Amino acid sequence: MSDVQSFRSESLKALTDEIGVYALCDLDGVPIYVGQSVDGIRTRVRRHLTSARSDVIANRQVDVWEIAYVWAWPVRDVTDIIRLEAHLFNEFDSCVRLMNGKAMAVPEHRVDVPKKQIVQVIEEGERINRQDPALRLPRQIMQYNLLVDYILNVKDAGHLKRSLDAHFERLVRYHQTFL
């Protein structure tokens, strides 16, 4: 197991395994994906980070290399999850487009947002190193290309194209930073 994998495995032990909503955040601490778990947040996030049974990883929507933080909002009642996920999705997606393929409707009623837990899943030195535009831009180009290839050769779907658009926006930002 690599140092990165060991650190992630250890740091995930601190993440709640209660039901609720989570956000996978990039090297800058910006949410890139919002999801929910009725089986336990830690269990679900671990599947994302190990690519085990995770559609957003298999479909090339999210690059695990970019994930540095996990934010979690545990809830007591499973009926609160869908509205909380929709609320957080719309809050974050309005700032920077998320990699979630499907947009979520804004909840009709006010949503009480529980206290957020933050867990860093990559060592700080490695996180800073990966922010180097000479590393990050080629990685984003590769991820964009992988998703285009997936759309062309496996599944041409609107939710994947929405993710592709989000990747393109990131690619432009990384390109500008690189220059």
Short mmCIF file of C-alpha atoms in Angstrom, two decimals, residues 46-160:
data_model
loop_
_atom_site.label_atom_id
_atom_site.label_comp_id
_atom_site.label_asym_id
_atom_site.label_seq_id
_atom_site.Cartn_x
_atom_site.Cartn_y
_atom_site.Cartn_z
CA ARG A 46 -14.19 4.57 1.04
CA ARG A 47 -15.80 2.95 -2.02
CA HIS A 48 -15.27 6.19 -3.97
CA LEU A 49 -11.64 6.53 -2.94
CA THR A 50 -10.80 2.90 -3.75
CA SER A 51 -12.89 2.84 -6.95
CA ALA A 52 -14.75 -0.17 -5.59
CA ARG A 53 -18.33 -0.09 -6.84
CA SER A 54 -18.43 3.63 -7.51
CA ASP A 55 -20.14 4.74 -10.71
CA VAL A 56 -18.71 8.28 -10.59
CA ILE A 57 -15.20 6.81 -10.55
CA ALA A 58 -15.89 4.06 -13.10
CA ASN A 59 -17.58 6.57 -15.44
CA ARG A 60 -14.56 8.89 -15.17
CA GLN A 61 -16.66 11.69 -13.65
CA VAL A 62 -14.33 12.19 -10.66
CA ASP A 63 -10.55 11.87 -10.49
CA VAL A 64 -9.61 10.43 -7.07
CA TRP A 65 -6.18 12.10 -7.39
CA GLU A 66 -7.88 15.50 -6.90
CA ILE A 67 -9.74 14.57 -3.70
CA ALA A 68 -8.08 16.05 -0.62
CA TYR A 69 -10.98 16.54 1.77
CA VAL A 70 -14.28 14.95 2.65
CA TRP A 71 -17.03 16.99 4.24
CA ALA A 72 -19.82 15.11 5.99
CA TRP A 73 -23.22 16.08 7.36
CA PRO A 74 -24.61 13.19 9.41
CA VAL A 75 -28.36 13.07 10.00
CA ARG A 76 -30.51 11.02 12.34
CA ASP A 77 -33.51 10.55 10.09
CA VAL A 78 -33.13 8.97 6.66
CA THR A 79 -36.01 11.14 5.39
CA ASP A 80 -33.78 14.24 5.79
CA ILE A 81 -31.10 12.99 3.40
CA ILE A 82 -32.65 13.77 0.00
CA ARG A 83 -33.56 17.38 0.84
CA LEU A 84 -30.17 18.02 2.48
CA GLU A 85 -28.34 16.56 -0.53
CA ALA A 86 -30.38 18.72 -2.92
CA HIS A 87 -29.77 21.82 -0.81
CA LEU A 88 -26.00 21.27 -0.63
CA PHE A 89 -25.80 20.29 -4.30
CA ASN A 90 -27.46 23.56 -5.35
CA GLU A 91 -25.42 25.65 -2.93
CA PHE A 92 -22.08 24.29 -4.19
CA ASP A 93 -23.06 23.87 -7.85
CA SER A 94 -24.03 27.55 -8.03
CA CYS A 95 -20.41 28.48 -7.16
CA VAL A 96 -18.44 25.88 -9.12
CA ARG A 97 -20.13 23.24 -11.23
CA LEU A 98 -20.07 19.85 -9.54
CA MET A 99 -19.06 16.60 -11.21
CA ASN A 100 -22.45 15.13 -10.32
CA GLY A 101 -24.00 14.20 -13.60
CA LYS A 102 -27.57 14.91 -12.65
CA ALA A 103 -28.70 18.29 -11.37
CA MET A 104 -30.99 18.27 -8.35
CA ALA A 105 -34.06 20.44 -7.87
CA VAL A 106 -33.91 23.10 -5.19
CA PRO A 107 -35.82 21.90 -2.12
CA GLU A 108 -39.18 23.61 -1.64
CA HIS A 109 -38.84 23.92 2.12
CA ARG A 110 -36.13 25.32 4.34
CA VAL A 111 -33.39 22.79 5.12
CA ASP A 112 -31.62 22.61 8.48
CA VAL A 113 -27.97 21.92 7.71
CA PRO A 114 -26.27 19.89 10.45
CA LYS A 115 -22.77 20.65 11.67
CA LYS A 116 -20.17 19.73 9.05
CA GLN A 117 -17.34 17.31 9.72
CA ILE A 118 -14.14 17.86 7.70
CA VAL A 119 -11.56 15.13 7.16
CA GLN A 120 -8.39 15.67 5.13
CA VAL A 121 -7.64 12.49 3.18
CA ILE A 122 -4.24 13.40 1.76
CA GLU A 123 -1.17 14.58 3.63
CA GLU A 124 -0.68 18.35 3.57
CA GLY A 125 2.71 18.22 1.83
CA GLU A 126 1.30 15.98 -0.90
CA ARG A 127 -1.77 18.22 -1.28
CA ILE A 128 0.44 21.28 -1.78
CA ASN A 129 2.68 19.38 -4.21
CA ARG A 130 -0.32 18.29 -6.31
CA GLN A 131 -1.47 21.90 -6.65
CA ASP A 132 1.54 22.54 -8.89
CA PRO A 133 0.08 23.58 -12.28
CA ALA A 134 2.71 21.45 -14.06
CA LEU A 135 1.17 18.38 -12.39
CA ARG A 136 -2.44 19.43 -12.21
CA LEU A 137 -3.01 20.61 -15.79
CA PRO A 138 -1.79 17.39 -17.47
CA ARG A 139 -3.82 15.37 -14.98
CA GLN A 140 -6.97 17.37 -15.80
CA ILE A 141 -6.32 17.01 -19.54
CA MET A 142 -6.06 13.24 -19.06
CA GLN A 143 -9.27 13.11 -16.99
CA TYR A 144 -11.14 15.18 -19.58
CA ASN A 145 -9.90 12.87 -22.32
CA LEU A 146 -10.93 9.75 -20.35
CA LEU A 147 -14.46 11.08 -19.93
CA VAL A 148 -14.72 12.04 -23.61
CA ASP A 149 -13.56 8.54 -24.54
CA TYR A 150 -16.09 6.98 -22.16
CA ILE A 151 -18.91 9.05 -23.69
CA LEU A 152 -17.87 8.20 -27.25
CA ASN A 153 -17.23 4.49 -26.72
CA VAL A 154 -19.30 3.32 -23.75
CA LYS A 155 -22.23 5.54 -22.88
CA ASP A 156 -23.44 8.76 -24.47
CA ALA A 157 -25.62 10.24 -21.75
CA GLY A 158 -26.65 13.73 -20.71
CA HIS A 159 -25.48 13.32 -17.12
CA LEU A 160 -21.99 12.43 -18.36
#
